Coordinates of C-alpha atoms in Angstrom, one line a residue:
M7 CA -0.1 0.1 -0.2
N8 CA 1.4 3.3 -0.5
R9 CA 2.4 4.5 2.5
Y10 CA 2.2 8.4 1.7
L11 CA -1.2 9.1 0.0
T12 CA -3.3 6.2 0.9
G13 CA -2.6 7.1 5.0
F14 CA -3.8 10.1 4.2
L15 CA -7.2 8.7 2.7
L16 CA -7.9 6.3 5.2
A17 CA -6.4 8.0 8.5
A18 CA -9.1 6.8 11.2
G19 CA -11.4 6.1 8.2
L20 CA -11.7 10.3 8.0
L21 CA -11.9 12.3 4.4
L22 CA -9.0 14.1 3.6
L23 CA -8.6 17.4 4.9
F24 CA -8.7 20.4 3.0
S25 CA -5.7 22.0 2.3
G26 CA -7.0 24.1 -0.4
C27 CA -10.5 25.4 -2.0
I28 CA -12.8 23.3 -3.9
A29 CA -12.7 25.1 -7.4
A30 CA -15.6 23.7 -8.7
Q31 CA -19.4 23.4 -7.6
D32 CA -20.0 19.6 -8.8
V33 CA -16.8 18.1 -6.9
L34 CA -18.3 15.5 -4.6
T35 CA -16.2 14.7 -1.3
Q36 CA -16.8 11.8 1.0
K37 CA -18.4 14.6 3.0
D38 CA -20.8 14.9 0.5
L39 CA -22.2 11.4 0.4
S40 CA -24.7 9.8 2.1
G41 CA -26.8 6.1 2.2
K42 CA -25.9 3.6 -0.3
L43 CA -22.7 5.8 -1.5
Q44 CA -21.4 6.3 1.5
K45 CA -21.4 2.6 2.8
Q46 CA -19.8 1.9 -0.7
Y47 CA -17.3 4.2 -0.1
E48 CA -16.2 2.8 3.4
K49 CA -16.3 -0.4 1.7
A50 CA -14.1 -0.3 -0.7
A51 CA -11.8 2.2 1.6
A52 CA -12.1 -1.4 3.9
Y53 CA -11.1 -3.7 1.4
N54 CA -7.9 -1.7 0.7
R55 CA -6.9 -1.6 4.4
Q56 CA -7.3 -5.3 4.3
G57 CA -5.4 -5.6 1.2
D58 CA -7.9 -6.9 -1.1
L59 CA -7.1 -4.5 -4.0
E60 CA -9.0 -6.4 -6.5
A61 CA -12.1 -6.1 -4.1
A62 CA -11.5 -2.3 -3.6
L63 CA -11.4 -1.8 -7.6
K64 CA -14.6 -3.4 -7.8
E65 CA -16.4 -1.2 -5.3
L66 CA -14.6 2.1 -6.6
D67 CA -15.6 1.6 -10.0
G68 CA -19.2 1.1 -9.7
L69 CA -19.3 3.9 -7.4
L70 CA -17.4 6.1 -9.6
E71 CA -19.9 5.1 -12.5
K72 CA -22.7 6.9 -10.4
T73 CA -20.5 9.8 -9.4
P74 CA -17.7 10.5 -11.6
N75 CA -16.7 13.7 -9.9
L76 CA -16.3 11.8 -6.6
I77 CA -12.4 13.2 -5.7
D78 CA -12.0 11.2 -3.0
A79 CA -12.5 7.8 -4.6
L80 CA -10.4 9.0 -7.7
L81 CA -7.5 10.0 -5.4
L82 CA -8.1 6.2 -3.3
R83 CA -8.5 4.5 -7.0
A84 CA -5.4 6.3 -8.3
A85 CA -3.2 5.0 -5.1
I86 CA -4.1 1.4 -5.4
H87 CA -3.8 1.5 -9.3
Y88 CA -0.6 2.8 -8.3
D89 CA 0.3 -0.1 -5.6
R90 CA -0.6 -2.7 -8.5
R91 CA 1.4 -1.2 -10.9
D92 CA -1.0 0.1 -13.1
Y93 CA 0.6 3.4 -13.4
T94 CA -1.6 4.2 -16.7
A95 CA -4.8 4.1 -14.9
A96 CA -3.0 5.6 -12.0
R97 CA -2.0 8.8 -13.7
T98 CA -5.5 9.4 -15.4
D99 CA -7.4 9.1 -12.2
Y100 CA -4.8 11.5 -10.6
Q101 CA -5.1 13.8 -13.8
T102 CA -8.8 13.7 -13.4
A103 CA -9.1 14.3 -9.9
I104 CA -6.8 17.6 -10.2
G105 CA -8.6 18.9 -12.9
L106 CA -11.6 18.8 -10.4
S107 CA -9.7 20.8 -8.1
A108 CA -6.2 21.1 -8.0
G109 CA -5.9 22.5 -4.7
Y110 CA -7.7 20.2 -3.0
E111 CA -5.4 17.5 -1.6
P112 CA -1.8 18.5 -3.0
L113 CA -0.2 15.3 -2.2
A114 CA -2.1 14.4 -5.3
W115 CA 0.8 16.4 -7.3
Y116 CA 3.4 14.3 -5.3
Q117 CA 2.0 11.3 -6.4
L118 CA 1.3 12.2 -9.9
G119 CA 5.3 12.9 -10.1
L120 CA 6.1 9.7 -8.9
T121 CA 3.5 8.0 -11.4
C122 CA 4.8 9.8 -14.3
Q123 CA 8.6 9.4 -13.5
K124 CA 7.6 5.2 -13.0
M125 CA 6.0 5.5 -16.5
E126 CA 9.2 7.6 -18.1
D127 CA 7.4 10.7 -18.6
Y128 CA 10.0 12.9 -16.5
A129 CA 9.0 16.1 -17.9
G130 CA 5.9 15.3 -16.6
A131 CA 6.8 14.1 -13.7
A132 CA 9.2 17.1 -12.6
D133 CA 5.7 19.4 -13.6
A134 CA 4.1 17.7 -10.8
L135 CA 6.5 17.7 -8.3
E136 CA 7.2 21.4 -8.8
H137 CA 3.2 21.8 -8.3
F138 CA 3.6 19.9 -4.9
I139 CA 6.6 21.7 -3.9
A140 CA 4.8 25.4 -4.9
S141 CA 2.4 24.3 -2.5
N142 CA 5.1 24.9 0.5
P143 CA 4.0 21.4 2.2
K144 CA 4.0 21.4 5.8
R145 CA 6.2 18.1 6.2
Q146 CA 9.5 18.9 5.3
E147 CA 10.6 15.4 5.1
L148 CA 8.0 14.9 2.3
R149 CA 9.3 18.2 0.9
A150 CA 12.5 16.7 1.0
R151 CA 12.0 14.2 -0.3
A152 CA 9.8 15.8 -3.5
E153 CA 13.0 17.8 -3.9
H154 CA 15.1 14.7 -4.7
H155 CA 12.7 13.3 -6.8
L156 CA 12.5 16.2 -8.9
E157 CA 16.3 16.3 -9.3
N158 CA 15.9 12.4 -10.4
A159 CA 13.2 13.7 -12.8
R160 CA 15.5 16.2 -13.9
F161 CA 18.8 13.7 -14.1
A162 CA 16.4 11.2 -16.0
E163 CA 15.1 13.5 -18.8
K164 CA 18.8 14.2 -19.9
A165 CA 20.0 10.6 -19.3
V166 CA 17.0 8.9 -21.8
K167 CA 18.9 11.5 -23.9
H168 CA 22.1 10.4 -23.8
P169 CA 21.8 6.4 -24.0
K170 CA 24.4 3.9 -22.7
P171 CA 24.8 0.8 -24.9
F172 CA 22.8 -1.9 -23.3
H173 CA 22.0 -5.4 -24.5
P174 CA 21.1 -7.9 -21.7
A175 CA 20.4 -11.2 -21.9
P176 CA 18.6 -13.7 -19.2
L177 CA 20.9 -17.0 -18.5
S178 CA 19.4 -20.2 -19.8
D179 CA 17.0 -21.9 -18.2
A180 CA 19.6 -24.1 -15.9
V181 CA 19.7 -21.1 -14.0
N182 CA 16.5 -19.2 -14.4
T183 CA 13.2 -20.9 -13.1
A184 CA 9.3 -20.1 -12.6
E185 CA 10.8 -18.9 -9.3
S186 CA 12.3 -15.7 -8.5
E187 CA 16.9 -16.2 -9.0
Y188 CA 18.8 -12.8 -8.2
L189 CA 22.5 -12.0 -6.2
P190 CA 24.2 -13.7 -8.6
A191 CA 28.2 -13.8 -7.9
L192 CA 31.4 -15.8 -9.7
S193 CA 34.4 -17.1 -8.9
A194 CA 37.2 -15.0 -10.7
D195 CA 37.8 -17.7 -13.1
G196 CA 33.9 -17.5 -14.2
D197 CA 33.6 -21.3 -14.2
Y198 CA 31.2 -21.2 -10.5
M199 CA 28.4 -18.9 -10.2
I200 CA 26.6 -18.8 -6.8
F201 CA 23.1 -17.1 -6.6
T202 CA 19.9 -17.1 -4.3
R203 CA 16.9 -18.1 -5.1
R204 CA 13.3 -18.2 -3.8
V205 CA 10.8 -20.5 -3.2
N206 CA 7.6 -19.9 -1.2
G207 CA 9.3 -17.4 0.8
Q208 CA 12.5 -19.2 1.6
E209 CA 16.0 -17.8 0.2
D210 CA 18.7 -20.4 -0.6
F211 CA 21.8 -21.0 -2.4
F212 CA 22.4 -22.4 -5.5
I213 CA 25.3 -23.4 -7.3
S214 CA 26.1 -23.7 -11.1
E215 CA 29.1 -24.6 -12.9
K216 CA 29.9 -23.2 -16.5
T217 CA 30.4 -25.9 -19.0
D218 CA 31.7 -26.4 -22.6
T219 CA 28.1 -25.6 -23.8
G220 CA 26.9 -23.1 -20.9
W221 CA 26.0 -23.1 -17.4
A222 CA 25.1 -26.6 -15.7
T223 CA 21.8 -27.1 -14.2
A224 CA 21.8 -25.5 -10.7
T225 CA 21.8 -27.1 -7.6
P226 CA 21.4 -26.2 -3.9
A227 CA 24.1 -25.7 -1.9
E228 CA 22.9 -28.4 0.6
Q229 CA 25.5 -27.5 2.9
L230 CA 25.2 -24.2 3.4
N231 CA 21.4 -23.9 3.4
T232 CA 19.4 -23.8 6.6
P233 CA 16.0 -23.3 7.3
L234 CA 16.4 -19.5 7.6
N235 CA 17.1 -17.2 5.0
E236 CA 20.3 -16.8 3.4
G237 CA 21.8 -14.4 0.6
A238 CA 23.5 -11.2 -0.2
H239 CA 26.2 -13.0 -0.4
A240 CA 30.1 -12.9 -1.9
I241 CA 32.4 -15.3 -3.0
S242 CA 36.5 -15.0 -3.0
A243 CA 38.4 -14.7 -6.3
D244 CA 39.5 -18.6 -5.6
G245 CA 35.5 -19.6 -4.8
R246 CA 36.5 -21.1 -1.5
T247 CA 35.9 -18.9 0.5
L248 CA 31.5 -17.2 1.2
V249 CA 30.6 -14.4 2.9
Y250 CA 26.6 -13.8 3.1
T251 CA 24.0 -12.3 4.9
G252 CA 22.2 -14.6 7.3
C253 CA 19.3 -13.4 9.2
N254 CA 17.7 -14.4 12.3
P255 CA 16.4 -12.2 15.3
R256 CA 16.6 -14.5 17.6
A257 CA 20.4 -15.0 17.7
G258 CA 23.5 -13.1 16.7
F259 CA 24.5 -9.3 17.3
G260 CA 21.4 -8.4 15.1
G261 CA 18.3 -9.2 12.7
C262 CA 20.5 -9.8 10.0
D263 CA 24.1 -10.6 10.5
L264 CA 27.3 -11.6 7.8
F265 CA 28.6 -15.0 8.1
Y266 CA 31.2 -17.2 6.2
A267 CA 31.9 -20.5 5.4
T268 CA 35.2 -22.1 3.5
R269 CA 35.2 -24.8 0.9
D270 CA 37.9 -27.2 0.4
G271 CA 37.6 -29.7 -2.5
D272 CA 33.7 -30.2 -2.4
T273 CA 33.4 -29.6 0.9
W274 CA 32.1 -26.5 2.9
T275 CA 32.5 -26.3 6.4
T276 CA 29.9 -25.3 8.7
P277 CA 29.0 -21.4 8.5
Q278 CA 30.3 -19.3 10.9
R279 CA 29.4 -15.6 12.0
L280 CA 31.7 -12.9 11.6
G281 CA 32.6 -11.4 15.2
P282 CA 31.3 -8.0 16.6
A283 CA 33.7 -5.6 14.9
I284 CA 31.4 -6.6 11.4
N285 CA 28.2 -7.7 13.2
T286 CA 26.1 -4.9 15.4
P287 CA 23.0 -4.7 17.1
A288 CA 22.1 -2.7 14.0
W289 CA 21.4 -4.6 10.3
E290 CA 24.6 -6.0 8.5
G291 CA 24.4 -7.4 4.7
Q292 CA 25.6 -7.4 1.3
P293 CA 29.2 -8.3 1.9
S294 CA 31.5 -7.8 -1.1
L295 CA 35.3 -9.6 -0.4
S296 CA 38.4 -8.1 -2.2
A297 CA 40.3 -10.3 -4.7
D298 CA 43.0 -10.6 -2.0
G299 CA 40.6 -11.7 0.7
R300 CA 42.1 -8.9 2.8
S301 CA 39.2 -6.2 2.7
L302 CA 35.5 -6.6 3.3
Y303 CA 32.7 -4.4 1.7
F304 CA 29.2 -4.6 3.0
A305 CA 26.3 -2.3 3.7
S306 CA 25.0 -1.4 7.3
E307 CA 22.9 0.5 9.4
R308 CA 25.3 1.2 12.3
K309 CA 25.6 4.8 14.0
G310 CA 28.0 6.8 12.5
G311 CA 26.8 6.9 8.8
Y312 CA 25.7 9.4 6.4
G313 CA 21.8 8.4 7.0
G314 CA 19.9 5.0 6.2
R315 CA 22.4 1.9 4.9
D316 CA 25.8 3.2 4.7
I317 CA 28.8 1.2 2.7
W318 CA 31.9 0.3 5.1
V319 CA 35.2 -1.8 4.8
S320 CA 36.7 -3.6 6.9
Y321 CA 40.6 -4.8 6.5
L322 CA 41.8 -8.4 7.9
G323 CA 44.7 -8.0 10.4
A324 CA 46.6 -10.5 12.4
K325 CA 44.0 -10.6 14.6
G326 CA 41.0 -10.7 12.5
W327 CA 38.9 -8.4 10.8
G328 CA 39.3 -4.6 12.1
D329 CA 36.5 -1.7 12.7
P330 CA 35.4 -1.1 9.6
V331 CA 35.4 2.2 8.0
N332 CA 32.6 4.1 6.4
L333 CA 33.5 4.9 2.7
G334 CA 32.8 8.9 3.2
D335 CA 30.3 10.5 1.2
S336 CA 32.0 10.8 -2.1
I337 CA 30.0 7.1 -2.1
N338 CA 27.9 7.3 1.3
T339 CA 24.5 9.7 1.2
A340 CA 21.4 10.4 3.5
G341 CA 19.6 7.7 1.7
N342 CA 20.6 4.0 1.2
D343 CA 24.1 3.0 -0.4
E344 CA 24.1 -0.7 -0.6
C345 CA 24.6 -3.9 -2.7
P346 CA 29.0 -3.1 -2.9
F347 CA 30.6 -5.0 -5.4
I348 CA 34.5 -4.3 -5.2
H349 CA 36.2 -5.5 -8.4
A350 CA 39.4 -7.4 -8.6
D351 CA 41.4 -4.3 -9.9
G352 CA 40.8 -3.4 -6.0
Q353 CA 40.0 0.3 -7.5
T354 CA 36.4 0.0 -9.1
L355 CA 32.9 -0.2 -6.6
Y356 CA 29.8 -0.8 -7.8
F357 CA 27.0 0.1 -5.7
C358 CA 23.6 0.8 -5.8
S359 CA 21.8 4.2 -4.4
D360 CA 18.5 6.2 -3.7
G361 CA 20.6 9.2 -2.5
W362 CA 22.4 10.0 -5.5
P363 CA 20.1 11.6 -8.5
G364 CA 18.9 9.0 -10.8
M365 CA 16.4 7.5 -12.5
G366 CA 13.7 6.8 -9.9
D367 CA 14.4 3.9 -6.9
D368 CA 17.5 2.4 -6.4
D369 CA 20.2 3.1 -9.1
L370 CA 23.3 1.4 -10.0
F371 CA 26.5 3.6 -10.1
I372 CA 30.1 3.1 -10.2
A373 CA 33.5 5.0 -8.0
R374 CA 37.0 4.4 -8.7
R375 CA 39.4 5.0 -6.2
E376 CA 42.7 7.1 -6.8
G377 CA 45.6 6.2 -4.1
K378 CA 43.5 6.3 -0.9
V379 CA 40.8 8.4 -2.3
W380 CA 37.5 7.3 -3.6
R381 CA 36.2 9.7 -6.4
K382 CA 32.9 10.7 -6.5
A383 CA 30.0 8.2 -7.6
Q384 CA 28.7 8.0 -11.0
N385 CA 25.3 7.3 -12.3
L386 CA 25.7 4.3 -14.8
G387 CA 23.1 6.0 -16.9
Y388 CA 20.3 4.7 -18.8
P389 CA 18.9 2.0 -20.0
L390 CA 20.8 0.2 -17.4
N391 CA 19.3 1.8 -14.7
T392 CA 15.3 2.5 -15.1
P393 CA 12.8 3.9 -12.7
A394 CA 12.2 0.6 -10.8
D395 CA 14.9 -0.8 -8.3
D396 CA 17.6 -1.9 -10.3
G397 CA 19.2 -4.3 -7.5
T398 CA 22.9 -5.5 -7.7
L399 CA 25.6 -5.6 -10.2
S400 CA 28.6 -7.9 -10.2
V401 CA 31.3 -7.9 -13.2
S402 CA 33.5 -10.4 -14.4
L403 CA 37.1 -10.4 -14.0
D404 CA 38.4 -9.4 -17.3
G405 CA 35.5 -6.3 -17.2
K406 CA 34.0 -7.0 -20.1
T407 CA 30.6 -8.5 -18.7
G408 CA 28.0 -7.7 -16.0
Y409 CA 26.0 -9.8 -14.1
F410 CA 22.4 -8.6 -12.4
A411 CA 18.8 -9.6 -11.7
R412 CA 15.9 -7.8 -13.1
E413 CA 11.9 -8.2 -12.5
T414 CA 10.7 -9.9 -15.0
G415 CA 6.9 -9.0 -15.9
S416 CA 4.9 -6.2 -15.2
K417 CA 3.0 -8.0 -12.5
G418 CA 4.6 -9.8 -9.7
R419 CA 8.3 -9.9 -8.2
K420 CA 9.7 -12.2 -10.0
F421 CA 13.5 -11.6 -10.8
D422 CA 15.9 -13.2 -13.2
I423 CA 19.3 -13.4 -13.9
F424 CA 20.9 -11.5 -16.8
S425 CA 24.1 -10.8 -18.6
F426 CA 25.4 -8.1 -20.5
P427 CA 28.4 -6.6 -22.0
L428 CA 29.2 -4.0 -20.1
F429 CA 30.1 -0.2 -22.0
E430 CA 33.7 0.8 -21.7
D431 CA 33.0 3.9 -19.3
A432 CA 31.8 1.5 -16.8
R433 CA 34.6 -1.2 -17.3
P434 CA 37.4 -1.6 -14.6
K435 CA 40.9 -1.9 -14.9
P436 CA 42.1 -4.9 -17.0
V437 CA 42.7 -8.0 -14.9
T438 CA 44.1 -11.7 -15.3
F439 CA 44.3 -14.2 -13.1
V440 CA 47.1 -17.0 -12.1
Q441 CA 45.8 -20.3 -11.6
G442 CA 48.3 -22.9 -10.3
H443 CA 48.3 -26.9 -9.5
V444 CA 51.5 -27.5 -7.5
K445 CA 52.8 -31.5 -7.0
D446 CA 55.1 -33.2 -5.9
Q447 CA 58.3 -33.4 -8.4
T448 CA 59.1 -37.1 -7.5
N449 CA 55.4 -38.5 -7.1
D450 CA 53.0 -36.2 -8.9
E451 CA 51.0 -35.6 -5.7
P452 CA 49.7 -32.7 -4.8
V453 CA 50.9 -30.5 -2.5
E454 CA 49.7 -28.6 0.3
A455 CA 51.6 -24.8 0.1
V456 CA 51.5 -21.2 0.0
A457 CA 51.4 -18.8 -3.1
S458 CA 52.4 -15.5 -2.5
L459 CA 52.3 -12.4 -4.4
S460 CA 54.8 -9.5 -4.1
D461 CA 55.4 -6.1 -5.8
P462 CA 59.2 -6.7 -7.0
E463 CA 59.2 -3.1 -7.2
T464 CA 58.9 -2.4 -3.4
N465 CA 59.4 -5.7 -2.2
E466 CA 56.1 -5.7 -0.4
V467 CA 54.2 -9.1 -0.1
L468 CA 50.6 -7.7 -1.5
S469 CA 48.8 -11.4 -0.4
A470 CA 49.0 -14.9 0.3
F471 CA 46.7 -17.9 -0.4
R472 CA 46.9 -21.7 0.9
T473 CA 46.3 -24.3 -1.7
D474 CA 43.8 -26.4 -1.1
K475 CA 44.1 -30.1 -0.3
N476 CA 43.9 -30.8 -4.2
G477 CA 47.4 -28.4 -4.4
E478 CA 45.3 -25.5 -6.4
F479 CA 45.0 -22.1 -5.9
L480 CA 44.2 -19.0 -7.9
I481 CA 45.5 -15.3 -7.4
C482 CA 43.8 -12.3 -9.5
L483 CA 47.0 -9.7 -11.2
P484 CA 45.2 -6.5 -11.2
A485 CA 47.3 -4.9 -15.2
G486 CA 49.1 -1.5 -14.0
R487 CA 51.8 -3.4 -12.0
N488 CA 54.8 -6.2 -12.4
Y489 CA 54.2 -8.9 -10.0
A490 CA 56.8 -11.7 -8.4
L491 CA 54.8 -15.2 -7.5
H492 CA 56.7 -17.3 -5.0
V493 CA 55.2 -21.1 -4.4
E494 CA 56.7 -22.3 -0.7
A495 CA 55.8 -25.7 1.3
D496 CA 57.7 -27.1 4.4
G497 CA 60.4 -29.5 3.2
Y498 CA 60.8 -28.7 -0.7
L499 CA 62.6 -26.3 -2.9
F500 CA 60.5 -23.2 -3.8
F501 CA 59.0 -22.1 -7.2
S502 CA 59.4 -18.5 -8.9
E503 CA 57.7 -16.7 -11.2
H504 CA 57.3 -13.2 -12.5
F505 CA 54.5 -11.5 -14.5
E506 CA 54.9 -8.2 -16.5
L507 CA 52.1 -6.6 -16.3
K508 CA 52.8 -2.8 -16.0
E509 CA 51.5 -2.0 -19.1
M510 CA 47.9 -1.4 -19.3
K511 CA 46.5 -4.0 -22.1
P512 CA 43.8 -6.3 -22.5
L513 CA 44.2 -9.7 -20.4
D514 CA 42.3 -12.4 -22.3
D515 CA 44.5 -15.4 -21.1
P516 CA 45.1 -16.4 -17.9
F517 CA 48.3 -17.7 -16.7
L518 CA 48.0 -21.4 -16.0
L519 CA 51.0 -23.2 -13.9
E520 CA 51.9 -26.7 -13.4
I521 CA 54.3 -26.5 -10.4
K522 CA 56.4 -29.3 -9.0
L523 CA 58.3 -28.3 -6.3
S524 CA 61.2 -31.0 -5.4
P525 CA 62.1 -31.9 -1.9
A526 CA 64.9 -29.9 -0.6
L527 CA 66.6 -33.0 0.9
P528 CA 66.4 -35.5 -1.6
S529 CA 66.8 -39.0 -0.6
A530 CA 69.8 -41.2 -1.3
T531 CA 68.2 -43.8 -3.5
E532 CA 67.0 -40.8 -6.0
A533 CA 68.5 -42.0 -9.4
E534 CA 67.9 -38.3 -11.0
P535 CA 68.7 -34.8 -9.4
A536 CA 66.0 -32.1 -9.2
P537 CA 65.9 -30.0 -11.6
P538 CA 67.4 -26.5 -11.1
V539 CA 65.3 -23.7 -9.8
V540 CA 65.3 -20.8 -11.8
L541 CA 65.1 -17.2 -10.0
R542 CA 62.7 -15.8 -12.1
N543 CA 62.6 -12.3 -9.6
L544 CA 66.2 -11.9 -9.9
F545 CA 67.1 -8.9 -11.9
F546 CA 70.5 -7.3 -12.5
A547 CA 71.5 -3.8 -14.0
T548 CA 72.3 -4.5 -18.3
G549 CA 75.2 -6.0 -19.1
S550 CA 76.3 -6.1 -15.8
A551 CA 76.5 -8.5 -12.4
E552 CA 74.9 -5.6 -10.2
L553 CA 71.7 -7.1 -8.5
R554 CA 69.0 -4.2 -8.5
P555 CA 67.1 -3.7 -5.6
E556 CA 63.9 -5.8 -7.1
S557 CA 66.1 -9.0 -6.3
G558 CA 65.1 -8.2 -2.5
E559 CA 62.3 -10.6 -2.2
E560 CA 63.6 -13.5 -4.5
L561 CA 67.4 -13.2 -2.2
R562 CA 65.5 -13.5 1.1
R563 CA 63.6 -15.8 0.3
L564 CA 66.9 -18.0 -1.0
K565 CA 68.2 -17.3 2.1
S566 CA 65.1 -18.6 3.9
L567 CA 65.2 -22.0 2.4
L568 CA 68.6 -22.2 3.2
D569 CA 68.4 -21.1 7.2
K570 CA 65.2 -23.6 7.2
N571 CA 67.2 -26.4 5.7
P572 CA 70.5 -26.3 7.4
D573 CA 71.8 -29.6 5.5
L574 CA 71.1 -28.6 1.9
K575 CA 73.6 -27.6 -0.2
I576 CA 73.5 -25.5 -3.6
R577 CA 75.1 -23.9 -6.5
I578 CA 74.0 -21.0 -8.5
N579 CA 74.4 -21.7 -11.9
G580 CA 74.5 -18.0 -14.4
H581 CA 73.2 -18.7 -18.2
T582 CA 72.8 -15.9 -20.6
D583 CA 71.5 -15.8 -24.4
N584 CA 73.6 -15.7 -27.6
V585 CA 73.9 -12.1 -27.9
G586 CA 77.0 -10.8 -28.4
D587 CA 80.7 -12.4 -27.7
E588 CA 80.5 -16.0 -26.3
Q589 CA 83.4 -15.3 -24.4
A590 CA 82.0 -12.3 -22.8
N591 CA 78.7 -13.7 -21.7
L592 CA 80.8 -16.9 -20.0
T593 CA 82.7 -14.1 -17.9
L594 CA 78.9 -12.3 -17.4
S595 CA 77.3 -15.6 -16.5
E596 CA 79.7 -16.5 -13.8
A597 CA 79.9 -13.0 -12.4
R598 CA 76.3 -13.0 -11.8
A599 CA 76.3 -16.7 -10.4
K600 CA 79.1 -15.0 -7.8
A601 CA 76.9 -12.0 -6.7
V602 CA 74.5 -14.0 -5.6
Y603 CA 76.8 -16.4 -3.7
D604 CA 78.5 -13.2 -2.5
W605 CA 74.9 -12.0 -1.2
L606 CA 74.2 -14.9 0.7
I607 CA 77.5 -14.9 2.3
A608 CA 77.2 -11.5 3.5
N609 CA 74.0 -12.6 5.0
G610 CA 75.2 -15.5 6.8
I611 CA 75.1 -18.6 4.8
D612 CA 78.2 -21.0 5.4
A613 CA 80.7 -20.7 2.2
Q614 CA 81.0 -24.3 2.4
R615 CA 77.3 -24.8 1.6
L616 CA 77.5 -22.6 -2.1
R617 CA 79.4 -22.9 -5.5
F618 CA 78.7 -21.0 -8.2
Q619 CA 79.2 -21.7 -11.8
G620 CA 78.8 -19.7 -15.4
F621 CA 77.2 -21.4 -18.2
G622 CA 77.0 -18.7 -20.7
E623 CA 75.5 -19.3 -23.6
S624 CA 75.6 -23.1 -23.6
R625 CA 72.8 -24.4 -21.9
P626 CA 69.9 -22.5 -23.6
I627 CA 66.2 -23.7 -22.4
D628 CA 64.3 -22.1 -25.3
A629 CA 65.0 -21.1 -29.0
N630 CA 67.2 -18.0 -29.0
D631 CA 65.1 -16.6 -32.4
T632 CA 62.6 -14.6 -30.7
P633 CA 62.8 -11.6 -27.7
E634 CA 60.9 -14.4 -25.4
G635 CA 63.0 -16.9 -25.7
R636 CA 66.1 -14.8 -25.4
Q637 CA 64.6 -13.5 -22.2
R638 CA 64.2 -17.0 -21.0
N639 CA 67.7 -18.3 -21.9
R640 CA 69.0 -15.2 -19.2
R641 CA 68.4 -16.6 -16.2
T642 CA 70.0 -17.5 -12.8
E643 CA 69.2 -20.6 -11.0
F644 CA 70.3 -22.9 -8.2
E645 CA 70.3 -26.5 -7.8
V646 CA 70.9 -28.9 -5.0
I647 CA 74.3 -30.6 -4.9
R648 CA 74.6 -34.0 -2.8
N649 CA 78.3 -33.6 -2.0

């Protein structure tokens, strides 16, 4: 039931109070009725209070056939049409009532404005809302709301003249059914989607996996679903951590709290409630995890915000999730700002809001972070945004595809999940990912290891992830910087790789790595020595044996390996490509190997455990006829020695 006009119409069963004089002598009000007509009006009003809108309409239709100038009946019927989303009929009745007496009930102008807005008649909406504001309403809250809707109408009138490219398509019936499906969340590789389906009022998680032919038939996430409602969730980049909203007013910190569960292989752990730093007696929900798993964005009604619901962020520290920080007035308004989705680039936030100028109800917005500062949110435009509630948006890792849920059909609250090509202005920075499978070099069995990502320019560790029991991991790599990847496990030599992503360019192909770790101390019975470990994050000045500062993290990890395995002895090998003089290459390769040897000794490693040797261009591992091949051949490595 429309909470503004209908409340006035039906309060205490009384007719509307006059806020102006009736301009025409033939206008009838409820006060003028008697006998059967009065009873018929009261019957319609009673049906309306009970929520039986069809019965109320039937009575009002009959009444208005007899008394077409009964203004109270017109206003009540208009409000019912609005609630039923029959906006054309609602507009007709509001216009008729205003035509009978423009000053009888100024609130009719307000409702006419909202109705025109729903019909995308933004000029009509602005005109009606201006009339309402000019009536100088006494309720300041309502006046402020009208001014906001007027701002929306003016924004929308401009937006429809400059539409954005938008071509949504529903997902297949493997996902969408006769029930409502919404809140899609995808793993970084795009192969795993979890969403909410509502069946008979019960909200549960469903999971679909992408196959060669499309999305597989979704199945319930039985290990996560409970008799309560679950939804409004976020899945980590690797698909192994789920944070979601669970509502149970009899337990926890508030009516709705945030929960998390983790997956190892195909098994989910029992969901656990996040602690009091996140959950409060107020409402918390709609989480979004950063790609590195260390930032949690969510909406909350807690104290300290700007209005209704605000978007907050909490950072994961050594002792758990820290106190949330409000994202500030570049994002949050006096209205409701919610449904955050932080893209894997870590700098692009999508969210919905009814506080910023928009097309009507909740619109979708984008905000970009520069350094530590969020820039002012921008509306994603028409027709992605409509006069209706436009829900949530999630964006694929490559930034090319958006996923959202939208109402289907003109009646009833039925939602389906759609995808669409995201237009350029709304795309995040390019992001790819590295997906690894870690195995034992000697037997091909999975190895549980730690994969860490660092910035070679600063030697800062950006993120660290533990593989699952199958030895698998996935880490996102936003473009704009270079990365050092290290994979380590107790009792094994480490793995090193380097990714050049400093140039902003499309990243269509992920990095898929089959990583085989060799035991740090091979058994005496092993016939084959462990293959050399290439130090991909070791860098020298051009044509020189001078170690560059970017080599610091690699050198420290090599020292750590030797510290943890005091019986380990290694030889450091230097190699070059075939460009230049052969003898000069041999000399350079040996000097570079010795530079690593000298650094280790200077940092406390016993020289008796170390050797070094240069091989020049004599041992290529790739062809020397391409720049990429020559780069791979220019390398420093180490190998285990038995004596």
